[in-house]
Amino acid sequence: MTATFPIAFRRQWRAFALSTALLLFGCIAGIALLRIDADAKAVLMPFPHLLTDPAERVKQEEKDRGKQIAGHQIAFSAYLMTHNISVAFASMAAGMSFGIGTILMLFSNGLDLGAVCADYIQAGQGRFLAGWLLPHGVVEIPALLVASQAGLLLASALIGSRSPLPRRLRLRAVSKDVFTLSLGAAVMLVWAGLIESFISQYHEPVLPYNAKIAFGLIELALLAWFFARAGRKRAAPAS
Amino acid sequence: MPAASMAAQATRRYLLEIRLPEGVSFALALAGPLSRCLAFLVDLFVIAGLTTAIQQALAPLRALEQDLGLALIILLYVAVWLSYGMLSEYFWYGQTIGKWVLGLRVVDSTGLELQFHQVAIRNLVRVVDLFPLLGLAGGVVMLLNRRLQRLGDLAAGTVVVRNRQPAIPNIDALVRGRYNSFLAHQLPCARLRQRAPAQAAALAVEALLRRDRLDDRARVALFDSLAAYFRSLVEFPAEDTDQLSSEQYVRNVVEILCVPAAKPALAFVEKRTGLGPESA
């Protein structure tokens, strides 16, 4: 698994690039929409607690010291894992709608993300935002991208322009990678669920923002190394 | 016979022909949408039962350790939903309980062994097949393709086939009980076996199996025409056929054609007596 997953990821890197581009496109659209029309916030925000003023929420959260989540952490992380894994699998499966479903999911997730980021940064709460989102986001969002990569892979096999093979064989050729990528995304989301519940929800003064940001960046670096290098053949050892 | 060839074509439509590289080819009967819907409903009940059982079993833990108990319930609930079909199909020859009840089975569309990634994909893609409601997308796709595959099957390269072999009629019980005077005449028996095509034998067996469901007149007419056909192939001595109803005639013919024991038993008698019945 630890070698199969990154190898499949690298073999299908074009689909990953496409899914990343689609998410970024959604992000930019989200930022732009919020800039153009501040009233759009009511429509764009994915959760009700994001509708309040960012500065007020930060104040509230910092006063709260994680009391709200205390006693529910395990269940909350179980909920996050299962919910995100279901979404990831759905994004993969939606590839069978000629990719339309996968593209829509990527775009709408990007829209949410862009709108939230723009809202907090505009309110001068960038540090809180980074500390809040990075620890779990740097794993959760790539996991969604990988699952969508699998979905786009299915879609391209289904459409199959420029391939001389019949559809049956095209789908057969990608099905193993589709499965590997989906399973890998699910494993990543288990980790992200734990971090989101046990670390991300604690803010200053319980956890300093810089520490949370650093933790997120370290995770991101490790993940990037894993995808880029893991499973590559080393120089043959002298025998 | 245009009607017959049309019927043959219609049946062929629901067969999956698999040609192996070794040159062997065989056909599997594909499962239709209705039986697959029913199998899925049965599976839904099974899953509902399992998840309820999990909730009941973890209720005491949840009372003591609310957080952990709820977490386990959420995890197991989703685990059952996600893995029931995959594990069952992978470890139980392509069957789930619903499929087993309905006599269905998932197989690889090229006749190879089913791989885990195939059952995983076909089960995960089900959400798209169920879109937007009541399995509409999957149902339409299924009816539009020759192998009756839903989207999950297309993605995974699988098909669902009917597991049950056609029941082999108990011909022994069908013909036993009455003395078959034809068996005494070896030569006409041998000619009959030689000349009667397999389809005619199958037709006669079918007719005997369904005799009780035919009304009297239709039954008499059917067996008359069958007997006349077999008479045209071989003549048995008049003293054996004069008092015989057409139906009994067909019964005797079926015993000669389809019951392997009929011949050895006779050979055994001949050996013991040293006399062929023909010469007696």
Short mmCIF file of C-alpha atoms in Angstrom, two decimals:
data_model
loop_
_atom_site.label_atom_id
_atom_site.label_comp_id
_atom_site.label_asym_id
_atom_site.label_seq_id
_atom_site.Cartn_x
_atom_site.Cartn_y
_atom_site.Cartn_z
CA MET A 1 0.00 0.00 0.00
CA THR A 2 2.68 2.50 0.99
CA ALA A 3 4.31 2.04 -2.42
CA THR A 4 1.26 1.23 -4.55
CA PHE A 5 -0.58 4.40 -3.58
CA PRO A 6 2.09 7.01 -4.47
CA ILE A 7 2.99 5.07 -7.62
CA ALA A 8 -0.64 5.09 -8.78
CA PHE A 9 -0.82 8.76 -7.82
CA ARG A 10 2.21 9.62 -9.96
CA ARG A 11 1.06 7.46 -12.87
CA GLN A 12 -2.21 9.40 -12.99
CA TRP A 13 -0.79 12.82 -12.10
CA ARG A 14 -2.64 14.55 -14.95
CA ALA A 15 -6.00 13.75 -13.36
CA PHE A 16 -4.69 15.13 -10.06
CA ALA A 17 -3.55 18.34 -11.73
CA LEU A 18 -6.97 18.69 -13.29
CA SER A 19 -8.80 18.14 -10.01
CA THR A 20 -6.52 20.68 -8.28
CA ALA A 21 -7.16 23.20 -11.04
CA LEU A 22 -10.92 22.71 -10.71
CA LEU A 23 -10.79 23.23 -6.94
CA LEU A 24 -8.67 26.37 -7.36
CA PHE A 25 -11.07 27.64 -9.98
CA GLY A 26 -13.87 27.24 -7.44
CA CYS A 27 -11.75 29.00 -4.81
CA ILE A 28 -11.15 31.99 -7.04
CA ALA A 29 -14.82 32.13 -7.91
CA GLY A 30 -15.68 32.05 -4.19
CA ILE A 31 -13.27 34.88 -3.39
CA ALA A 32 -14.50 36.93 -6.33
CA LEU A 33 -18.18 36.43 -5.47
CA LEU A 34 -17.66 37.50 -1.89
CA ARG A 35 -15.72 40.58 -3.00
CA ILE A 36 -18.36 41.60 -5.50
CA ASP A 37 -21.38 41.02 -3.31
CA ALA A 38 -21.03 40.87 0.49
CA ASP A 39 -24.62 39.65 0.77
CA ALA A 40 -23.63 36.49 -1.06
CA LYS A 41 -22.10 35.28 2.21
CA ALA A 42 -25.44 33.88 3.34
CA VAL A 43 -25.51 31.63 0.28
CA LEU A 44 -21.83 30.75 0.08
CA MET A 45 -21.03 29.72 3.63
CA PRO A 46 -21.21 25.96 4.11
CA PHE A 47 -22.01 26.04 7.86
CA PRO A 48 -24.26 28.32 9.92
CA HIS A 49 -21.54 29.17 12.45
CA LEU A 50 -19.57 30.78 9.63
CA LEU A 51 -22.28 33.36 9.02
CA THR A 52 -21.27 35.50 11.99
CA ASP A 53 -18.57 38.11 11.87
CA PRO A 54 -15.14 36.38 11.80
CA ALA A 55 -13.65 38.61 14.49
CA GLU A 56 -16.54 37.85 16.81
CA ARG A 57 -16.21 34.13 16.24
CA VAL A 58 -12.50 34.25 16.96
CA LYS A 59 -13.16 36.11 20.21
CA GLN A 60 -15.80 33.58 21.17
CA GLU A 61 -13.63 30.57 20.33
CA GLU A 62 -10.66 31.96 22.25
CA LYS A 63 -12.83 32.55 25.30
CA ASP A 64 -14.34 29.11 24.97
CA ARG A 65 -10.98 27.27 25.25
CA GLY A 66 -12.37 24.21 23.54
CA LYS A 67 -15.07 23.61 26.15
CA GLN A 68 -17.68 23.09 23.48
CA ILE A 69 -15.90 20.12 21.99
CA ALA A 70 -14.83 18.60 25.31
CA GLY A 71 -16.48 15.25 25.85
CA HIS A 72 -17.49 14.86 22.23
CA GLN A 73 -14.10 14.63 20.60
CA ILE A 74 -14.07 10.94 19.71
CA ALA A 75 -17.58 10.98 18.32
CA PHE A 76 -16.89 14.22 16.46
CA SER A 77 -13.79 12.78 14.84
CA ALA A 78 -15.69 9.57 13.95
CA TYR A 79 -18.36 11.73 12.35
CA LEU A 80 -15.79 13.77 10.42
CA MET A 81 -14.01 10.67 9.15
CA THR A 82 -17.09 8.84 7.99
CA HIS A 83 -18.66 11.94 6.49
CA ASN A 84 -15.54 12.95 4.60
CA ILE A 85 -14.86 9.40 3.43
CA SER A 86 -18.43 9.15 2.11
CA VAL A 87 -17.98 12.45 0.27
CA ALA A 88 -14.65 11.30 -1.17
CA PHE A 89 -16.09 8.00 -2.37
CA ALA A 90 -19.05 9.83 -3.87
CA SER A 91 -16.69 12.14 -5.72
CA MET A 92 -14.90 9.09 -7.14
CA ALA A 93 -18.17 7.37 -8.06
CA ALA A 94 -19.46 10.55 -9.69
CA GLY A 95 -16.79 10.01 -12.33
CA MET A 96 -19.28 7.61 -13.88
CA SER A 97 -21.49 10.60 -14.71
CA PHE A 98 -18.90 11.47 -17.38
CA GLY A 99 -17.17 13.45 -14.65
CA ILE A 100 -19.95 16.01 -14.30
CA GLY A 101 -20.62 15.11 -10.66
CA THR A 102 -16.93 15.12 -9.75
CA ILE A 103 -16.38 18.50 -11.40
CA LEU A 104 -19.39 20.00 -9.61
CA MET A 105 -18.23 18.66 -6.25
CA LEU A 106 -14.73 20.07 -6.74
CA PHE A 107 -16.07 23.41 -7.83
CA SER A 108 -18.54 23.74 -4.98
CA ASN A 109 -15.94 22.72 -2.38
CA GLY A 110 -13.57 25.29 -3.87
CA LEU A 111 -16.32 27.88 -3.72
CA ASP A 112 -16.86 27.25 0.01
CA LEU A 113 -13.17 27.26 0.77
CA GLY A 114 -12.50 30.43 -1.20
CA ALA A 115 -15.41 32.26 0.41
CA VAL A 116 -14.40 31.30 3.96
CA CYS A 117 -10.76 32.26 3.39
CA ALA A 118 -11.67 35.58 1.80
CA ASP A 119 -14.09 36.37 4.63
CA TYR A 120 -11.56 35.73 7.41
CA ILE A 121 -8.65 37.37 5.65
CA GLN A 122 -10.72 40.47 4.91
CA ALA A 123 -11.60 40.65 8.60
CA GLY A 124 -7.90 40.48 9.51
CA GLN A 125 -8.15 37.00 11.02
CA GLY A 126 -5.69 35.29 8.68
CA ARG A 127 -3.59 33.83 11.47
CA PHE A 128 -6.60 32.29 13.20
CA LEU A 129 -7.78 30.91 9.88
CA ALA A 130 -4.44 29.31 9.08
CA GLY A 131 -4.21 27.83 12.56
CA TRP A 132 -7.76 26.56 12.31
CA LEU A 133 -7.66 25.05 8.81
CA LEU A 134 -4.06 23.99 8.16
CA PRO A 135 -3.61 21.13 10.66
CA HIS A 136 -6.38 19.03 9.13
CA GLY A 137 -6.87 20.84 5.82
CA VAL A 138 -3.46 19.99 4.42
CA VAL A 139 -4.46 16.33 4.55
CA GLU A 140 -8.21 16.60 4.07
CA ILE A 141 -8.14 18.71 0.92
CA PRO A 142 -5.45 16.64 -0.83
CA ALA A 143 -7.50 13.55 0.08
CA LEU A 144 -10.54 15.04 -1.62
CA LEU A 145 -8.36 15.91 -4.60
CA VAL A 146 -7.04 12.35 -4.79
CA ALA A 147 -10.54 10.88 -4.62
CA SER A 148 -11.61 13.29 -7.35
CA GLN A 149 -8.50 12.28 -9.31
CA ALA A 150 -9.90 8.75 -9.21
CA GLY A 151 -13.28 10.09 -10.35
CA LEU A 152 -11.76 12.00 -13.26
CA LEU A 153 -9.80 8.88 -14.18
CA LEU A 154 -13.04 6.92 -14.41
CA ALA A 155 -14.60 9.73 -16.43
CA SER A 156 -11.75 9.85 -18.91
CA ALA A 157 -11.88 6.07 -19.37
CA LEU A 158 -15.63 6.33 -19.87
CA ILE A 159 -15.34 9.09 -22.46
CA GLY A 160 -12.09 7.76 -23.89
CA SER A 161 -11.33 10.20 -26.65
CA ARG A 162 -8.12 9.39 -28.52
CA SER A 163 -8.01 5.82 -27.25
CA PRO A 164 -8.31 2.98 -29.74
CA LEU A 165 -9.46 0.57 -27.01
CA PRO A 166 -13.14 -0.24 -26.47
CA ARG A 167 -14.74 1.27 -23.37
CA ARG A 168 -14.75 -2.03 -21.52
CA LEU A 169 -10.98 -2.34 -21.76
CA ARG A 170 -10.37 1.33 -21.01
CA LEU A 171 -12.31 1.05 -17.75
CA ARG A 172 -10.58 -2.22 -16.93
CA ALA A 173 -7.20 -0.57 -17.44
CA VAL A 174 -7.83 2.15 -14.85
CA SER A 175 -9.96 0.29 -12.31
CA LYS A 176 -7.08 -0.83 -10.12
CA ASP A 177 -5.67 2.70 -9.85
CA VAL A 178 -9.16 4.05 -9.17
CA PHE A 179 -9.47 1.67 -6.25
CA THR A 180 -5.97 2.37 -4.92
CA LEU A 181 -6.51 6.12 -5.03
CA SER A 182 -9.91 5.89 -3.32
CA LEU A 183 -8.56 3.69 -0.56
CA GLY A 184 -5.57 5.99 -0.08
CA ALA A 185 -7.87 9.00 0.18
CA ALA A 186 -9.94 7.18 2.81
CA VAL A 187 -6.85 6.45 4.91
CA MET A 188 -5.79 10.10 4.67
CA LEU A 189 -9.25 11.17 5.84
CA VAL A 190 -9.01 8.99 8.95
CA TRP A 191 -5.92 10.98 9.93
CA ALA A 192 -7.55 14.29 8.98
CA GLY A 193 -10.61 13.42 11.09
CA LEU A 194 -8.48 12.77 14.17
CA ILE A 195 -6.51 16.00 13.73
CA GLU A 196 -9.59 18.10 13.04
CA SER A 197 -11.28 16.98 16.22
CA PHE A 198 -8.30 16.79 18.57
CA ILE A 199 -6.15 19.69 17.37
CA SER A 200 -7.90 22.04 14.94
CA GLN A 201 -10.72 22.95 17.32
CA TYR A 202 -8.34 24.23 19.98
CA HIS A 203 -7.25 27.82 19.57
CA GLU A 204 -5.14 30.29 21.51
CA PRO A 205 -4.50 30.35 24.40
CA VAL A 206 -4.77 26.54 24.58
CA LEU A 207 -2.68 25.99 21.44
CA PRO A 208 -0.58 28.80 19.95
CA TYR A 209 -1.48 29.55 16.36
CA ASN A 210 2.12 29.46 15.22
CA ALA A 211 2.49 25.92 16.54
CA LYS A 212 -0.67 24.83 14.71
CA ILE A 213 0.49 26.46 11.50
CA ALA A 214 3.92 24.85 11.82
CA PHE A 215 2.32 21.47 12.44
CA GLY A 216 0.22 21.87 9.30
CA LEU A 217 3.22 22.85 7.21
CA ILE A 218 5.23 19.87 8.44
CA GLU A 219 2.35 17.54 7.54
CA LEU A 220 2.14 19.12 4.11
CA ALA A 221 5.86 18.66 3.53
CA LEU A 222 5.70 14.99 4.59
CA LEU A 223 2.69 14.40 2.38
CA ALA A 224 4.39 16.05 -0.58
CA TRP A 225 7.46 13.91 -0.01
CA PHE A 226 5.30 10.79 0.21
CA PHE A 227 3.54 11.48 -3.08
CA ALA A 228 6.67 12.58 -4.88
CA ARG A 229 9.22 10.06 -3.65
CA ALA A 230 7.72 7.05 -1.85
CA GLY A 231 7.91 3.78 -3.74
CA ARG A 232 10.49 5.00 -6.21
CA LYS A 233 13.16 2.46 -6.93
CA ARG A 234 16.38 3.20 -5.13
CA ALA A 235 19.72 2.62 -6.80
CA ALA A 236 20.28 -1.12 -6.77
CA PRO A 237 22.24 -2.02 -3.64
CA ALA A 238 25.59 -3.68 -4.21
CA SER A 239 25.19 -7.39 -3.78
CA MET B 1 -39.38 -20.97 -38.23
CA PRO B 2 -39.19 -17.19 -37.79
CA ALA B 3 -40.98 -17.21 -34.43
CA ALA B 4 -38.56 -19.72 -32.99
CA SER B 5 -35.50 -17.87 -34.25
CA MET B 6 -36.86 -14.64 -32.81
CA ALA B 7 -37.31 -16.35 -29.48
CA ALA B 8 -33.79 -17.71 -29.71
CA GLN B 9 -32.50 -14.23 -30.38
CA ALA B 10 -34.42 -12.84 -27.42
CA THR B 11 -32.87 -15.44 -25.14
CA ARG B 12 -29.43 -14.83 -26.57
CA ARG B 13 -29.80 -11.18 -25.64
CA TYR B 14 -29.74 -12.13 -21.98
CA LEU B 15 -26.84 -14.50 -22.24
CA LEU B 16 -23.27 -13.53 -21.62
CA GLU B 17 -21.01 -15.51 -23.91
CA ILE B 18 -17.49 -15.87 -22.63
CA ARG B 19 -14.71 -17.11 -24.85
CA LEU B 20 -11.59 -18.14 -22.99
CA PRO B 21 -8.18 -17.91 -24.66
CA GLU B 22 -8.02 -21.70 -24.46
CA GLY B 23 -10.78 -21.77 -27.05
CA VAL B 24 -13.46 -22.85 -24.62
CA SER B 25 -16.64 -20.83 -24.78
CA PHE B 26 -19.60 -20.87 -22.47
CA ALA B 27 -22.68 -18.81 -21.76
CA LEU B 28 -24.09 -17.44 -18.52
CA ALA B 29 -27.66 -16.27 -18.04
CA LEU B 30 -27.70 -12.55 -17.14
CA ALA B 31 -29.86 -11.38 -14.28
CA GLY B 32 -32.65 -8.94 -15.08
CA PRO B 33 -33.47 -5.63 -13.37
CA LEU B 34 -36.37 -6.97 -11.34
CA SER B 35 -34.50 -9.78 -9.60
CA ARG B 36 -31.60 -7.45 -8.93
CA CYS B 37 -33.91 -4.83 -7.40
CA LEU B 38 -35.41 -7.46 -5.14
CA ALA B 39 -31.98 -8.73 -4.13
CA PHE B 40 -30.99 -5.16 -3.26
CA LEU B 41 -34.12 -4.75 -1.14
CA VAL B 42 -33.30 -7.93 0.76
CA ASP B 43 -29.77 -6.60 1.32
CA LEU B 44 -31.19 -3.30 2.60
CA PHE B 45 -33.15 -5.24 5.20
CA VAL B 46 -30.05 -7.20 6.17
CA ILE B 47 -28.03 -4.01 6.54
CA ALA B 48 -30.81 -2.38 8.56
CA GLY B 49 -30.85 -5.45 10.79
CA LEU B 50 -27.09 -5.38 11.27
CA THR B 51 -26.97 -1.68 12.10
CA THR B 52 -29.85 -2.01 14.55
CA ALA B 53 -28.06 -4.91 16.19
CA ILE B 54 -24.89 -2.80 16.50
CA GLN B 55 -26.84 0.02 18.13
CA GLN B 56 -28.47 -2.37 20.57
CA ALA B 57 -25.22 -4.09 21.40
CA LEU B 58 -23.42 -0.81 22.04
CA ALA B 59 -26.26 0.80 24.01
CA PRO B 60 -24.75 -0.19 27.41
CA LEU B 61 -21.32 1.12 26.41
CA ARG B 62 -22.88 4.34 25.22
CA ALA B 63 -24.60 4.79 28.57
CA LEU B 64 -21.27 4.46 30.37
CA GLU B 65 -18.94 6.17 27.91
CA GLN B 66 -21.08 8.47 25.85
CA ASP B 67 -18.35 9.82 23.60
CA LEU B 68 -16.65 6.52 22.80
CA GLY B 69 -19.95 4.67 22.48
CA LEU B 70 -21.34 7.14 19.97
CA ALA B 71 -18.05 7.14 18.04
CA LEU B 72 -18.11 3.34 17.75
CA ILE B 73 -21.74 3.37 16.63
CA ILE B 74 -20.95 5.94 13.90
CA LEU B 75 -17.87 4.06 12.73
CA LEU B 76 -19.48 0.63 12.70
CA TYR B 77 -22.65 1.93 11.08
CA VAL B 78 -20.75 3.41 8.15
CA ALA B 79 -18.38 0.43 8.03
CA VAL B 80 -21.33 -1.93 7.63
CA TRP B 81 -22.89 0.22 4.91
CA LEU B 82 -19.64 0.46 3.00
CA SER B 83 -18.25 -3.03 3.43
CA TYR B 84 -21.26 -5.37 3.53
CA GLY B 85 -21.54 -5.75 -0.23
CA MET B 86 -17.79 -5.74 -0.86
CA LEU B 87 -16.81 -8.34 1.71
CA SER B 88 -19.78 -10.54 1.03
CA GLU B 89 -19.30 -10.55 -2.73
CA TYR B 90 -15.55 -11.03 -2.45
CA PHE B 91 -15.54 -13.89 0.05
CA TRP B 92 -18.79 -15.60 -0.96
CA TYR B 93 -18.40 -16.19 -4.70
CA GLY B 94 -20.01 -12.93 -5.78
CA GLN B 95 -23.05 -13.29 -3.58
CA THR B 96 -24.72 -11.21 -0.91
CA ILE B 97 -27.60 -12.52 1.13
CA GLY B 98 -30.03 -10.77 -1.22
CA LYS B 99 -28.33 -12.22 -4.27
CA TRP B 100 -28.23 -15.66 -2.70
CA VAL B 101 -31.95 -15.55 -1.98
CA LEU B 102 -32.69 -14.49 -5.56
CA GLY B 103 -30.12 -16.87 -7.04
CA LEU B 104 -27.80 -14.19 -8.42
CA ARG B 105 -24.06 -13.83 -8.48
CA VAL B 106 -21.50 -11.20 -9.51
CA VAL B 107 -18.87 -12.43 -11.94
CA ASP B 108 -16.07 -10.85 -13.91
CA SER B 109 -17.34 -9.98 -17.37
CA THR B 110 -14.48 -11.83 -19.05
CA GLY B 111 -14.81 -14.97 -16.95
CA LEU B 112 -11.70 -14.31 -14.84
CA GLU B 113 -11.65 -14.55 -11.09
CA LEU B 114 -13.35 -11.63 -9.34
CA GLN B 115 -10.79 -9.22 -7.84
CA PHE B 116 -11.31 -7.20 -4.68
CA HIS B 117 -10.91 -3.85 -6.42
CA GLN B 118 -13.75 -4.83 -8.76
CA VAL B 119 -16.28 -5.58 -6.02
CA ALA B 120 -15.12 -2.45 -4.16
CA ILE B 121 -15.69 -0.21 -7.17
CA ARG B 122 -19.04 -1.70 -8.14
CA ASN B 123 -20.28 -1.21 -4.58
CA LEU B 124 -18.93 2.32 -4.24
CA VAL B 125 -20.37 3.46 -7.56
CA ARG B 126 -23.83 2.36 -6.42
CA VAL B 127 -24.50 5.90 -5.09
CA VAL B 128 -24.42 7.14 -8.67
CA ASP B 129 -26.62 4.28 -9.85
CA LEU B 130 -29.21 5.22 -7.23
CA PHE B 131 -29.18 8.84 -8.42
CA PRO B 132 -31.46 10.80 -8.49
CA LEU B 133 -33.90 8.43 -6.82
CA LEU B 134 -34.92 4.78 -6.80
CA GLY B 135 -32.01 3.68 -8.91
CA LEU B 136 -33.17 5.56 -11.97
CA ALA B 137 -29.73 6.23 -13.48
CA GLY B 138 -28.54 2.66 -12.94
CA GLY B 139 -31.80 1.21 -14.22
CA VAL B 140 -31.72 3.20 -17.45
CA VAL B 141 -28.07 2.34 -18.08
CA MET B 142 -28.84 -1.32 -17.42
CA LEU B 143 -31.61 -1.46 -19.96
CA LEU B 144 -29.52 0.36 -22.54
CA ASN B 145 -26.63 -2.06 -22.51
CA ARG B 146 -26.39 -5.56 -23.82
CA ARG B 147 -24.94 -7.09 -20.67
CA LEU B 148 -27.49 -5.53 -18.30
CA GLN B 149 -24.72 -3.74 -16.40
CA ARG B 150 -25.38 -0.80 -14.14
CA LEU B 151 -22.78 1.99 -13.92
CA GLY B 152 -20.97 0.22 -11.08
CA ASP B 153 -20.69 -2.93 -13.17
CA LEU B 154 -19.38 -0.96 -16.14
CA ALA B 155 -16.74 0.71 -13.97
CA ALA B 156 -15.69 -2.56 -12.37
CA GLY B 157 -15.99 -4.84 -15.41
CA THR B 158 -18.50 -7.13 -13.74
CA VAL B 159 -21.88 -8.62 -14.63
CA VAL B 160 -24.60 -10.17 -12.49
CA VAL B 161 -25.66 -13.62 -13.62
CA ARG B 162 -28.26 -16.10 -12.58
CA ASN B 163 -26.70 -18.65 -10.33
CA ARG B 164 -29.25 -21.43 -10.55
CA GLN B 165 -28.72 -24.16 -13.05
CA PRO B 166 -31.95 -25.01 -14.82
CA ALA B 167 -33.58 -27.75 -12.74
CA ILE B 168 -32.98 -31.15 -14.27
CA PRO B 169 -36.33 -32.87 -14.53
CA ASN B 170 -36.61 -36.15 -12.72
CA ILE B 171 -37.34 -38.25 -15.76
CA ASP B 172 -37.14 -41.47 -13.80
CA ALA B 173 -40.11 -40.45 -11.69
CA LEU B 174 -41.88 -39.23 -14.80
CA VAL B 175 -41.87 -42.54 -16.63
CA ARG B 176 -41.59 -45.12 -13.88
CA GLY B 177 -44.49 -47.20 -12.68
CA ARG B 178 -45.89 -48.59 -15.89
CA TYR B 179 -44.48 -51.49 -17.78
CA ASN B 180 -42.74 -50.35 -20.94
CA SER B 181 -43.23 -53.07 -23.54
CA PHE B 182 -41.12 -51.16 -26.08
CA LEU B 183 -37.94 -51.95 -24.15
CA ALA B 184 -38.30 -55.56 -25.20
CA HIS B 185 -37.58 -54.63 -28.82
CA GLN B 186 -33.91 -53.80 -29.00
CA LEU B 187 -33.69 -52.97 -32.68
CA PRO B 188 -36.47 -50.35 -32.86
CA CYS B 189 -35.19 -48.91 -29.56
CA ALA B 190 -31.71 -48.48 -31.01
CA ARG B 191 -33.14 -46.92 -34.18
CA LEU B 192 -35.23 -44.53 -32.14
CA ARG B 193 -32.18 -43.39 -30.12
CA GLN B 194 -30.34 -42.90 -33.37
CA ARG B 195 -33.02 -41.03 -35.23
CA ALA B 196 -34.79 -38.92 -32.64
CA PRO B 197 -33.16 -35.46 -32.40
CA ALA B 198 -32.36 -34.16 -28.93
CA GLN B 199 -34.85 -31.32 -29.36
CA ALA B 200 -37.66 -33.81 -29.92
CA ALA B 201 -36.73 -35.65 -26.73
CA ALA B 202 -36.62 -32.39 -24.81
CA LEU B 203 -39.99 -31.41 -26.23
CA ALA B 204 -41.50 -34.71 -25.15
CA VAL B 205 -40.08 -34.32 -21.63
CA GLU B 206 -41.49 -30.80 -21.42
CA ALA B 207 -44.88 -32.05 -22.54
CA LEU B 208 -44.89 -34.75 -19.85
CA LEU B 209 -43.78 -32.29 -17.18
CA ARG B 210 -46.58 -29.91 -18.03
CA ARG B 211 -49.32 -32.44 -18.66
CA ASP B 212 -51.29 -31.45 -15.57
CA ARG B 213 -51.37 -27.83 -16.58
CA LEU B 214 -52.92 -28.52 -19.99
CA ASP B 215 -56.62 -28.83 -20.53
CA ASP B 216 -57.86 -32.23 -21.68
CA ARG B 217 -58.37 -31.48 -25.33
CA ALA B 218 -55.07 -29.67 -25.73
CA ARG B 219 -53.30 -32.51 -23.95
CA VAL B 220 -54.76 -35.19 -26.19
CA ALA B 221 -53.95 -33.18 -29.30
CA LEU B 222 -50.39 -32.50 -28.15
CA PHE B 223 -49.59 -36.11 -27.29
CA ASP B 224 -51.27 -37.35 -30.48
CA SER B 225 -49.02 -35.20 -32.59
CA LEU B 226 -45.92 -36.12 -30.58
CA ALA B 227 -46.73 -39.83 -30.83
CA ALA B 228 -47.37 -39.50 -34.55
CA TYR B 229 -44.00 -37.84 -34.96
CA PHE B 230 -42.16 -40.60 -33.07
CA ARG B 231 -44.14 -43.24 -35.04
CA SER B 232 -42.86 -41.67 -38.21
CA LEU B 233 -39.30 -42.29 -37.03
CA VAL B 234 -39.66 -45.91 -35.94
CA GLU B 235 -42.44 -48.47 -36.00
CA PHE B 236 -42.85 -50.67 -32.93
CA PRO B 237 -44.74 -53.98 -33.38
CA ALA B 238 -48.50 -53.40 -33.64
CA GLU B 239 -49.35 -55.73 -30.71
CA ASP B 240 -47.46 -53.39 -28.38
CA THR B 241 -48.87 -50.13 -29.68
CA ASP B 242 -52.54 -50.97 -30.45
CA GLN B 243 -53.94 -50.56 -26.97
CA LEU B 244 -51.60 -47.73 -26.04
CA SER B 245 -52.72 -44.13 -25.51
CA SER B 246 -50.64 -41.49 -27.26
CA GLU B 247 -49.48 -40.18 -23.90
CA GLN B 248 -48.22 -43.57 -22.80
CA TYR B 249 -46.54 -43.93 -26.17
CA VAL B 250 -44.62 -40.71 -25.56
CA ARG B 251 -43.80 -41.85 -22.01
CA ASN B 252 -42.29 -45.06 -23.37
CA VAL B 253 -40.31 -43.13 -25.95
CA VAL B 254 -38.97 -40.74 -23.31
CA GLU B 255 -37.87 -43.67 -21.17
CA ILE B 256 -36.00 -45.17 -24.11
CA LEU B 257 -34.37 -41.87 -25.04
CA CYS B 258 -33.66 -40.35 -21.67
CA VAL B 259 -33.27 -43.01 -18.98
CA PRO B 260 -29.84 -44.59 -19.19
CA ALA B 261 -30.82 -47.34 -16.78
CA ALA B 262 -33.32 -48.74 -19.27
CA LYS B 263 -30.67 -50.35 -21.37
CA PRO B 264 -28.30 -51.89 -18.82
CA ALA B 265 -31.22 -53.44 -16.93
CA LEU B 266 -32.31 -55.16 -20.10
CA ALA B 267 -28.79 -56.30 -20.86
CA PHE B 268 -28.65 -57.75 -17.39
CA VAL B 269 -31.84 -59.77 -18.00
CA GLU B 270 -30.51 -61.05 -21.31
CA LYS B 271 -27.29 -62.15 -19.71
CA ARG B 272 -29.07 -64.05 -16.95
CA THR B 273 -31.51 -65.83 -19.23
CA GLY B 274 -29.16 -66.26 -22.15
CA LEU B 275 -32.06 -65.23 -24.37
CA GLY B 276 -32.64 -61.92 -26.06
CA PRO B 277 -36.25 -60.83 -25.58
CA GLU B 278 -36.40 -60.32 -29.32
CA SER B 279 -35.96 -64.05 -29.95
CA ALA B 280 -38.25 -65.12 -27.10
#
